[in-house]
XYZ file of N, CA and C in Angstrom:
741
model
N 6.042 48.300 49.143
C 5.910 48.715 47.732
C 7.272 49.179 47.207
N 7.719 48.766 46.174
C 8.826 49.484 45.788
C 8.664 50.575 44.930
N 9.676 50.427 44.543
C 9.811 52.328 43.964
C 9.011 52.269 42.565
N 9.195 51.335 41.570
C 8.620 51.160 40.409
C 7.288 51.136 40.632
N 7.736 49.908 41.730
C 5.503 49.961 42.248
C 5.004 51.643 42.640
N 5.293 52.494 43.015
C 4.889 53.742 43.059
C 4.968 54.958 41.690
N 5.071 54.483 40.687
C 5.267 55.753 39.631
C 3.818 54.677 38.838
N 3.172 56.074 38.467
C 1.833 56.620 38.165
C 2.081 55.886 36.608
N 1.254 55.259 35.822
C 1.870 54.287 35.198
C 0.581 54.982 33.946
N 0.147 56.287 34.680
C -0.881 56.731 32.962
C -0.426 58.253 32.958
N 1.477 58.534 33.715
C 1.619 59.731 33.659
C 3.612 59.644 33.265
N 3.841 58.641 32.524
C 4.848 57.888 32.227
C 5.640 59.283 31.051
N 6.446 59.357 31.347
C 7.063 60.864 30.020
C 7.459 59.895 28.426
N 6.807 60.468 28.072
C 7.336 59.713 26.689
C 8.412 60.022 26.608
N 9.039 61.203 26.304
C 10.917 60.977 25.870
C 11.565 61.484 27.452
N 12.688 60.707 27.600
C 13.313 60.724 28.503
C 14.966 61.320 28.276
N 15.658 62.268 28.125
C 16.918 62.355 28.149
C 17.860 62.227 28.924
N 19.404 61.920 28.940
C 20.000 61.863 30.000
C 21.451 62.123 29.767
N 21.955 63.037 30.628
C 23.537 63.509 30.260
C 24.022 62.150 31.147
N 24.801 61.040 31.237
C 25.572 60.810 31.525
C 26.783 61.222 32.116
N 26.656 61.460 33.156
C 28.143 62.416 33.615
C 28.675 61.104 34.726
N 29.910 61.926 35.513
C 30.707 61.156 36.488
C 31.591 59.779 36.132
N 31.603 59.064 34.727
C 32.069 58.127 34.884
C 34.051 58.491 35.312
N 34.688 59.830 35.251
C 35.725 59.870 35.355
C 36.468 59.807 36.694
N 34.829 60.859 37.607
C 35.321 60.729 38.784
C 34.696 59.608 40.156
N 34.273 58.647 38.944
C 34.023 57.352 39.323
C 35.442 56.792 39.407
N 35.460 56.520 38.238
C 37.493 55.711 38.305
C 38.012 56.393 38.936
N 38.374 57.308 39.182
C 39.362 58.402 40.186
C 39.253 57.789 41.577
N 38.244 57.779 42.134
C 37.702 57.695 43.197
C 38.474 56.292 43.972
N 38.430 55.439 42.541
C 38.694 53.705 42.891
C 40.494 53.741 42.407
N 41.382 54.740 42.405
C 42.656 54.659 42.001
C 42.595 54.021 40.308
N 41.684 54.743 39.591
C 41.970 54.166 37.919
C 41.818 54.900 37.038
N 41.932 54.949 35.943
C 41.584 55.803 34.907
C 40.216 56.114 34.188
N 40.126 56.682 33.566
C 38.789 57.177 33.121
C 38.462 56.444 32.490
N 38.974 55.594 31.860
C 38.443 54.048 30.836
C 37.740 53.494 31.495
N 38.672 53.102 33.057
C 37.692 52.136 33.975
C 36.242 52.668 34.093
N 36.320 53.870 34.343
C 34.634 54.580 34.482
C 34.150 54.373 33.383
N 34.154 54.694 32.427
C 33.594 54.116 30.812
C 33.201 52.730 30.776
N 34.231 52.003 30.790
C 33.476 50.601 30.920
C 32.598 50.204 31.947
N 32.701 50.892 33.157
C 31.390 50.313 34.178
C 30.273 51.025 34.141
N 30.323 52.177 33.065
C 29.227 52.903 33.001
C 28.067 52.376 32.101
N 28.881 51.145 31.184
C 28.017 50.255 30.194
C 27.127 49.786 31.154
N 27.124 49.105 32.533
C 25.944 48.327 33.105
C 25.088 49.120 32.980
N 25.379 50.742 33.862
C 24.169 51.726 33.900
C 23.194 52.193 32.900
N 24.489 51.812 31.379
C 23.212 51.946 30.604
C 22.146 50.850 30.151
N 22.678 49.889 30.796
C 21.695 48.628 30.118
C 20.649 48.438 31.221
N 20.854 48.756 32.577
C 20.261 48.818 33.802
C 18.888 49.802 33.110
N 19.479 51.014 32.193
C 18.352 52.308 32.384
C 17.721 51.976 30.764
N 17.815 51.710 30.111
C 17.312 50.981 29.117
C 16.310 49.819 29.555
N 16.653 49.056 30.204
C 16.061 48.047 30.570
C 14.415 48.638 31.594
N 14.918 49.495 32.207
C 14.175 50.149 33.030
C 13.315 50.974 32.019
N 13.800 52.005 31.122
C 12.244 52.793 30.563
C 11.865 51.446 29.736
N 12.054 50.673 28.963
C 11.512 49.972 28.111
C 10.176 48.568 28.987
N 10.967 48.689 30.805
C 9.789 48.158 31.461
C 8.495 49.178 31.977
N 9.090 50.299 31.703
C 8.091 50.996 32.457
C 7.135 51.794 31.163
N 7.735 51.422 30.189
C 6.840 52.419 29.065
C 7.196 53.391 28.356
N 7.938 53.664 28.239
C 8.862 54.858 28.202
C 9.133 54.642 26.173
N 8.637 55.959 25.832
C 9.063 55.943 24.243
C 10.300 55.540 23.552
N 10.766 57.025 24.252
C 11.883 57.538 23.880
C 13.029 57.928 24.516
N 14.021 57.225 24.732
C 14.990 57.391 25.060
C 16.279 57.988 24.800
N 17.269 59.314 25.070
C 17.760 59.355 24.466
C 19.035 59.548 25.826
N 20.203 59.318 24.906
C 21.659 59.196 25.799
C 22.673 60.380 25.002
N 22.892 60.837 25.929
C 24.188 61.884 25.755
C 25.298 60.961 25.889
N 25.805 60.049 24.539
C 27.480 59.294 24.664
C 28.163 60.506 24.567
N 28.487 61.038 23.353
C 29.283 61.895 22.835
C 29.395 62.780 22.237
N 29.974 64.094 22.941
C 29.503 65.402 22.461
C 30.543 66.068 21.234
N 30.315 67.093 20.509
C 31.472 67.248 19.786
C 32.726 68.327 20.619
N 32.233 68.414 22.108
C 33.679 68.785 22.503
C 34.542 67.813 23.198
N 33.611 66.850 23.202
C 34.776 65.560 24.016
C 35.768 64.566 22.814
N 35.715 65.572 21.346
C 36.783 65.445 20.791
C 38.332 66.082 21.023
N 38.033 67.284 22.436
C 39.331 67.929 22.614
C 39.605 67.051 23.928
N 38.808 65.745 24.269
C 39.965 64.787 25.419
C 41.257 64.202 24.596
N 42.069 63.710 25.733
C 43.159 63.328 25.607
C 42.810 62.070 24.196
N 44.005 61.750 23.253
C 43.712 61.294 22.020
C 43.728 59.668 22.715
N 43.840 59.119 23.537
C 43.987 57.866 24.148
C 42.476 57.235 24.802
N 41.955 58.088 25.304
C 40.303 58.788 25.841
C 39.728 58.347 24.657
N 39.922 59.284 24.233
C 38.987 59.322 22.665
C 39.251 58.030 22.181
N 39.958 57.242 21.376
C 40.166 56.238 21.155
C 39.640 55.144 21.993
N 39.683 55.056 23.453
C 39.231 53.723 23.807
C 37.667 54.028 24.175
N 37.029 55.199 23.927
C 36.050 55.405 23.966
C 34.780 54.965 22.643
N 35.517 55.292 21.515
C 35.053 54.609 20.628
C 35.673 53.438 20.193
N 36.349 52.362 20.692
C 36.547 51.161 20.757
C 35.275 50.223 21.692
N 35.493 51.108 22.916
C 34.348 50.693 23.707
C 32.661 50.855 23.238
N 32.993 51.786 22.424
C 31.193 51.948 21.907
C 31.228 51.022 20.511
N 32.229 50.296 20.058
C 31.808 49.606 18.440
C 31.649 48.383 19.568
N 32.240 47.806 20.678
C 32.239 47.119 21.362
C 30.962 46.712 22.335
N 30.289 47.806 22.846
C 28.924 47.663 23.288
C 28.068 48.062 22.396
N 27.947 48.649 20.770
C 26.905 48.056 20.361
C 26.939 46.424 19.610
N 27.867 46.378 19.177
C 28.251 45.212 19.187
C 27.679 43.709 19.896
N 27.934 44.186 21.601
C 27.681 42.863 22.283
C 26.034 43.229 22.555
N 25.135 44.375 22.609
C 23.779 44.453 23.297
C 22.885 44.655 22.006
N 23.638 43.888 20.622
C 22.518 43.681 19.336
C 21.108 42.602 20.030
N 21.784 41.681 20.581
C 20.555 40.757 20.523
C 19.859 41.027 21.277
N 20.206 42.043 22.413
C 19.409 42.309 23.494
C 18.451 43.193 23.355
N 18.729 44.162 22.089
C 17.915 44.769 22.162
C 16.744 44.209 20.903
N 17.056 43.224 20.185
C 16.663 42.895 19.300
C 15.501 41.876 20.119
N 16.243 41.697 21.410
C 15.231 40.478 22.154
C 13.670 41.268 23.299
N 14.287 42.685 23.368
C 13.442 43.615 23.767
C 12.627 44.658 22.977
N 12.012 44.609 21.568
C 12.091 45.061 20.836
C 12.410 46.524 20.812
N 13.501 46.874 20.628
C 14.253 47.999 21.246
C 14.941 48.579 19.860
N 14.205 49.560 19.382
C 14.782 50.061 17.797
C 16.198 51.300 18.382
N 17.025 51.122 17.677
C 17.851 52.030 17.518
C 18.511 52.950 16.809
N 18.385 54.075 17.232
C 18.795 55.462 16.227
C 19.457 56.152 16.734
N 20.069 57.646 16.217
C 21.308 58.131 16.343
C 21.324 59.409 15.948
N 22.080 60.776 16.655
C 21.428 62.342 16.364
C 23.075 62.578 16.529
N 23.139 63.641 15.622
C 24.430 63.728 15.728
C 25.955 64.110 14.202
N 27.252 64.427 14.204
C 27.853 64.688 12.915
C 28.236 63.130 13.308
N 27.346 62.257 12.550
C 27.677 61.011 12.208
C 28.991 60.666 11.470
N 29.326 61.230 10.565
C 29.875 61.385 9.607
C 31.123 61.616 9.766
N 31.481 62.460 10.988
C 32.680 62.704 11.722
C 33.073 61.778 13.024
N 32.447 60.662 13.176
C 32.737 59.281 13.804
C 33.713 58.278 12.780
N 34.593 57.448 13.722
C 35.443 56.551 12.494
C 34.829 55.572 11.848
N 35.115 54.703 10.995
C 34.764 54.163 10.339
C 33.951 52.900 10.370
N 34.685 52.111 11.685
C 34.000 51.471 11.834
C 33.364 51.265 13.220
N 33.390 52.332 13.673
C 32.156 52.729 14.454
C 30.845 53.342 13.838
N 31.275 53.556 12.704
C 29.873 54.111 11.820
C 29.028 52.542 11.351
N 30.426 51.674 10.788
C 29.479 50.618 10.418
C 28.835 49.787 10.887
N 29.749 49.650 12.377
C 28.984 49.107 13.528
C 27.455 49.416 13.970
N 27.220 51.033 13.878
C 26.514 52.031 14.670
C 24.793 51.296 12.946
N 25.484 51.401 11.925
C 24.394 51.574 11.035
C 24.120 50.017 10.688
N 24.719 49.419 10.957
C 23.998 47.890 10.709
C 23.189 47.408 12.041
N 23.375 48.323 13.379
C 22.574 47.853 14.342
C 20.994 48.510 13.909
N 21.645 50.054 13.746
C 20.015 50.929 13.156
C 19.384 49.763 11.987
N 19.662 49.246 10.978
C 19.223 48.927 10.140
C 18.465 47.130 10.900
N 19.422 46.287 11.391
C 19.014 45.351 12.148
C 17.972 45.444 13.225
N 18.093 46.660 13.834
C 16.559 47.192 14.499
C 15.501 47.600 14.077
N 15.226 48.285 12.917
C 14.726 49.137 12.390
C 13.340 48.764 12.027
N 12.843 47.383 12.379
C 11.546 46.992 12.734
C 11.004 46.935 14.158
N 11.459 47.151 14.911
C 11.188 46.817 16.412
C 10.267 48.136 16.478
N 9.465 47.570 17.434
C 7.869 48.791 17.801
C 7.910 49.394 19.352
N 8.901 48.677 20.077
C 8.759 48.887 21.355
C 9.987 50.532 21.413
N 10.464 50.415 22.286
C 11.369 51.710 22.807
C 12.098 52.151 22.227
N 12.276 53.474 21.625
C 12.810 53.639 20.477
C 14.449 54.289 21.522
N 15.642 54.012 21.036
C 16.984 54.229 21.963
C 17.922 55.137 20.922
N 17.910 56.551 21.594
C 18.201 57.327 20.482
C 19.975 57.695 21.359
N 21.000 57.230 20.536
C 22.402 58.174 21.048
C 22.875 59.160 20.019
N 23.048 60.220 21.421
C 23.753 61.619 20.650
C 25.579 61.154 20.505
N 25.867 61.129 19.330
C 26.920 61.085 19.227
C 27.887 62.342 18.218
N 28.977 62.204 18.853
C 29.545 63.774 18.365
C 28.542 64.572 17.802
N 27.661 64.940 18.846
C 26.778 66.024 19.026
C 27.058 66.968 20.029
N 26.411 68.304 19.502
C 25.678 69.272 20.414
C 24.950 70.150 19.503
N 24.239 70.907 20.554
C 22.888 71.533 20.634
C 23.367 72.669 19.209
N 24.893 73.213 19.949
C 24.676 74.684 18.940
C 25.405 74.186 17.948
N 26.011 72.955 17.343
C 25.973 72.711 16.523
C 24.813 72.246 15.133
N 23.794 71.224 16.350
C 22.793 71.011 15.664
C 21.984 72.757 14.979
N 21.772 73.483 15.812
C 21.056 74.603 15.402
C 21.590 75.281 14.221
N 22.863 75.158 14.073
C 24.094 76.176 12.720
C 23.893 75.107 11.574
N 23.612 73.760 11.839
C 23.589 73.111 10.529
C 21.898 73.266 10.006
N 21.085 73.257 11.193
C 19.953 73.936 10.779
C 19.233 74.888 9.777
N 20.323 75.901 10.735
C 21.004 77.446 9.986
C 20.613 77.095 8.027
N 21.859 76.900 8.295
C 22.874 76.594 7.318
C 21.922 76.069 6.232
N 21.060 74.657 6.014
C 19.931 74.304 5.567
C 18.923 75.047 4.610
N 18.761 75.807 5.855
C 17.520 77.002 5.690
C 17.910 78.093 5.174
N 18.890 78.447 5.021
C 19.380 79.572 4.436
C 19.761 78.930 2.676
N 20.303 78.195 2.604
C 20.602 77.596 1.566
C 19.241 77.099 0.574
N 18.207 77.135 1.458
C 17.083 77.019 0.528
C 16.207 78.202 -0.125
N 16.277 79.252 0.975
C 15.974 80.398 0.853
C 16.784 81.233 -0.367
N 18.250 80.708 -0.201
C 18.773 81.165 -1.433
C 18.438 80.648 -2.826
N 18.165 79.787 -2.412
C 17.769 78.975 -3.694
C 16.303 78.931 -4.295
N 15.627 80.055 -3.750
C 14.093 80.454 -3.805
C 12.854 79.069 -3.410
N 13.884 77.962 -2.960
C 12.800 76.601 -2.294
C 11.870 77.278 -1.581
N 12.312 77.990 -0.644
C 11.426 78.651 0.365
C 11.262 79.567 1.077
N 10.397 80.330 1.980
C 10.068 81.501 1.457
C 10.606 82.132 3.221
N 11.368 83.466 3.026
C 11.530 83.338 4.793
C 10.333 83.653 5.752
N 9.344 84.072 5.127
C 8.253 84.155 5.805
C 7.116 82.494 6.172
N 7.703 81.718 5.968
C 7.381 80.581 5.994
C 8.174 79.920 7.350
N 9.298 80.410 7.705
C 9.948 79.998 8.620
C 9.242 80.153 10.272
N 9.017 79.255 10.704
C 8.354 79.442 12.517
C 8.760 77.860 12.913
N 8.084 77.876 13.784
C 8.560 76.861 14.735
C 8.750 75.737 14.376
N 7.748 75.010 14.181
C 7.194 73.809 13.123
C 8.175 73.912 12.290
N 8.277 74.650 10.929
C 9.521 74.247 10.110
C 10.825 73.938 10.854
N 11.035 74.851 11.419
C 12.609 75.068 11.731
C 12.711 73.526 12.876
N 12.048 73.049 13.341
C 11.797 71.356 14.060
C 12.149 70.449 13.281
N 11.931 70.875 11.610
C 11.989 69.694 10.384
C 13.480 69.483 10.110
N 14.412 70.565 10.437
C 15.678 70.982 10.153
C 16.801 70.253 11.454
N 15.956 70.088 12.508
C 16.593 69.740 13.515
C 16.931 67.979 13.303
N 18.086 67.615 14.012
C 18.396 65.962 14.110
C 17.329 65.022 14.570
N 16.348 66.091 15.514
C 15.506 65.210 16.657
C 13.889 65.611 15.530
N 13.935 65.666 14.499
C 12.718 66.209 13.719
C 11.788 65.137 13.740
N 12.005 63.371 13.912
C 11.431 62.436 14.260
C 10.694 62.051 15.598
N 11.335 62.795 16.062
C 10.740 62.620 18.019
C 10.442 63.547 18.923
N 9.148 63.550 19.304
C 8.719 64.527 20.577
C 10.056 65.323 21.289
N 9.655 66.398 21.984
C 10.457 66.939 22.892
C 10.469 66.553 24.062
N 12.078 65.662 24.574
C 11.418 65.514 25.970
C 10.710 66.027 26.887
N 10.366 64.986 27.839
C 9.402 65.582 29.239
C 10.189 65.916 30.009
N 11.269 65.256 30.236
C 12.543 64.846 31.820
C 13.776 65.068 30.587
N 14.538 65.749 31.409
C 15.456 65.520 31.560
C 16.775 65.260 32.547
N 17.730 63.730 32.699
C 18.496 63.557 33.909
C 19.843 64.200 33.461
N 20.240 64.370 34.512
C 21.672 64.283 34.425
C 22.421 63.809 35.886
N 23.297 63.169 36.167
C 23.951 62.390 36.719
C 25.176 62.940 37.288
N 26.129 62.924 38.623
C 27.013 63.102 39.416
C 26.808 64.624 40.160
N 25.908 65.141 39.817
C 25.389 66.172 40.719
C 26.032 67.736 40.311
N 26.132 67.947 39.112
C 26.342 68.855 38.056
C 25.129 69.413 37.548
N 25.477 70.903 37.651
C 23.681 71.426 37.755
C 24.114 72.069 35.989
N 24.088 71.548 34.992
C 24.450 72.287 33.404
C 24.284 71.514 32.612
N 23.549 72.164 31.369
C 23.141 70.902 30.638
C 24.064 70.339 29.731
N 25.356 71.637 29.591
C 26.008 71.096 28.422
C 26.058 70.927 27.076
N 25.398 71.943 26.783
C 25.361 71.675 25.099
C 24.365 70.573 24.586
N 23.804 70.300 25.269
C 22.451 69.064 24.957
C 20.998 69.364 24.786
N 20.944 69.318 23.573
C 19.375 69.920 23.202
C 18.629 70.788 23.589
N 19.628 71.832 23.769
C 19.323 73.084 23.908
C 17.716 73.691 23.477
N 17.606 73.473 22.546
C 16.405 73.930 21.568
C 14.831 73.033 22.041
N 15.616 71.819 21.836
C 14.127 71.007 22.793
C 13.889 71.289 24.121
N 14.826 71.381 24.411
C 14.308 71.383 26.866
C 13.834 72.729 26.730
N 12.920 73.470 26.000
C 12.535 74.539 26.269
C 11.539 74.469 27.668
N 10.741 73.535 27.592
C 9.863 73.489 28.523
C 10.203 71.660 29.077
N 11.024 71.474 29.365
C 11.289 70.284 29.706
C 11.510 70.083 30.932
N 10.966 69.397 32.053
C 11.642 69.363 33.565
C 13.132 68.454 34.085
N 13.651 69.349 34.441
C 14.801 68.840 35.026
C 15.191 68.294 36.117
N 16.027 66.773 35.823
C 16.230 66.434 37.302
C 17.538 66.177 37.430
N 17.437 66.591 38.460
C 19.675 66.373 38.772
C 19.926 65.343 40.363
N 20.872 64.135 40.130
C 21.246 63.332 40.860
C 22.853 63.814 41.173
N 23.047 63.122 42.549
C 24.438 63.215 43.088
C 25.161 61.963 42.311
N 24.042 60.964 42.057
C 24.713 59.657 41.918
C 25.533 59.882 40.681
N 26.836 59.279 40.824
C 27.756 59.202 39.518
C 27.359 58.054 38.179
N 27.694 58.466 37.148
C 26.949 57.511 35.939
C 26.499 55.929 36.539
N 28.522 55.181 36.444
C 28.447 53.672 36.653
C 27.650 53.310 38.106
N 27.174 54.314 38.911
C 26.322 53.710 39.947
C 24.813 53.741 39.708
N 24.629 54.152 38.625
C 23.181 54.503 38.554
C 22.237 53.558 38.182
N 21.737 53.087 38.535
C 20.615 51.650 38.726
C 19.044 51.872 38.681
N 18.118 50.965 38.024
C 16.951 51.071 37.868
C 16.072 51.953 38.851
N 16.382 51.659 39.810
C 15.440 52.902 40.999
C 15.758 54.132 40.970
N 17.104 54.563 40.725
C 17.299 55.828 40.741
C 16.305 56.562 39.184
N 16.598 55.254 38.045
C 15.108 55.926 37.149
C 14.288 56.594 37.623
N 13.934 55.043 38.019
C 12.645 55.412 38.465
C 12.077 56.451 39.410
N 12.965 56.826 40.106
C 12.886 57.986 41.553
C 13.351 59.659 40.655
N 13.598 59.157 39.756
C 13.511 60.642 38.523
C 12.281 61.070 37.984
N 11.555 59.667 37.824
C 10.159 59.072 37.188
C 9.139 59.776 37.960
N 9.222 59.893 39.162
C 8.318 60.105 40.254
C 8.763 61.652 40.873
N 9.641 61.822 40.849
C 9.311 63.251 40.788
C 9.039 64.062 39.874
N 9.040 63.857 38.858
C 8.581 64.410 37.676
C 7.050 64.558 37.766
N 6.932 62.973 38.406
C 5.215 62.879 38.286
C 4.307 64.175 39.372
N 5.560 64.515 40.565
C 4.828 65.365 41.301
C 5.049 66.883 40.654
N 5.906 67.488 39.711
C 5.412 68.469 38.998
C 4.340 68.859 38.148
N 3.735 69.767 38.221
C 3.352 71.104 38.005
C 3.694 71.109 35.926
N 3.604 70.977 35.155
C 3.103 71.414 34.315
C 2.973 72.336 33.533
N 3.042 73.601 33.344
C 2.000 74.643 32.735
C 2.049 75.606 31.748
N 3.876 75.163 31.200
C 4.140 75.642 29.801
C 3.540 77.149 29.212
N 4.045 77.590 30.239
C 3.621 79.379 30.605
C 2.389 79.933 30.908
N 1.356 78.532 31.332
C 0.125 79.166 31.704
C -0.088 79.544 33.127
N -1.106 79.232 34.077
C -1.366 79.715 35.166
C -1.939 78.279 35.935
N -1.778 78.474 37.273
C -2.161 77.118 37.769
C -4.027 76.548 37.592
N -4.142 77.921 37.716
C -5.861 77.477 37.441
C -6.230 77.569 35.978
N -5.565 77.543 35.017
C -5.766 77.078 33.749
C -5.502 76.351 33.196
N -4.610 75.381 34.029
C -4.130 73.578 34.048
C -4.953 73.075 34.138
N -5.465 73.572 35.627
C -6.513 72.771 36.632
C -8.009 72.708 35.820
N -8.546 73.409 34.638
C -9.732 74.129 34.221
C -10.062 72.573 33.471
């Protein structure tokens, strides 16, 4: 039986997140630069795409780019978003051939130019597809997302829109980037780094975590799936008690 053949296929996590880590000290490892890890880290993502969208999987979302990996080296940065107008670019049809919609969380706006136009004619060219929805954080993070939140909500309140006693959970979700999509179930992260990093802080409240040794560009459909399956053997209980799961 293989590994896919073993994950519980009516206990599948609808959203799936994943920090991407290690592609640097992938290239290191092989005498190269951190580009080289970037570009071989593209298979892993088409490998893990390919993988939730066989196994069922909603929602997908990828940690590309955070807004502090604007303080890498300016050469980094640059072939990093060369490489991303470049792979969405070449995996339009693929995902167009998997019906694989694509969307995007994040200060969009503070991406270049034509990585934006790249990024919004794929959203718009997808934007009928029913199958796996493929969400990238780009020049994102968590406590940014929460201050523009902030920021929102306060600005309406000033403006007598709304009322602060109106404010709880539910609203303040409407304010967030991810206000379209469940909170993940799983969350991965990759090269064996136990921190989430500034990544959706606010959603993984109750989210289970799984952490691999494996570095990004090695990461291949089974190792999904072997994220998939231990998840499946947790426990549950979102501050209740075991015999009030079980009830």
């Amino acid at each position: 039986m293989t590994i896919k053949e073993e994950v519980l296929k009516n206990q599948i996590p609808q959203h799936i997140a994943i920090i991407m880590d290690g592609n640097g000290r992938w290239a290191k490892k092989r005498g190269n630069n951190r580009i080289f890890g970037h570009k071989n880290g593209v298979t892993a993502v088409r490998e893990t795409v390919e993988a939730a969208a066989e196994i069922g999987v909603k929602y997908l979302t990828l940690y590309a780019f955070s807004t502090e990996n604007w303080a890498r080296p300016k050469d980094e940065v640059t072939a990093l978003m060369s490489l991303l107008v470049e792979s969405i670019h070449n995996e339009l049809t693929t995902l167009l051939e998997n019906n694989i919609k694509l969307r995007a969380i994040g200060n969009i706006d503070s991406l270049p130019g034509n990585v934006r136009q790249n990024l919004n004619q794929a959203i718009q060219k997808t934007s009928h597809c029913t199958g796996l929805t493929l969400i990238l954080a780009l020049s994102y993070s968590s406590r940014w997302e929460i201050i523009e939140a902030v920021k929102k909500i306060s600005a309406e309140v000033k403006n007598n829109k709304l009322s602060i006693d109106a404010i709880d959970v539910q609203l303040f979700n409407q304010y967030l980037n991810t206000n379209e999509y469940p909170d993940p179930e799983l969350l991965i992260r990759t090269s064996g780094e136990l921190r989430i990093s500034n990544f959706l802080l606010y959603q993984i409240a109750y989210t289970e975590l799984y952490f691999t040794p494996v570095l990004w560009p090695d990461f291949r459909k089974d190792d999904f799936f072997k994220a998939i399956l231990d998840y499946q053997k947790r426990e549950r209980r979102f501050g209740k008690t075991s015999e009030q799961i079980k009830k």
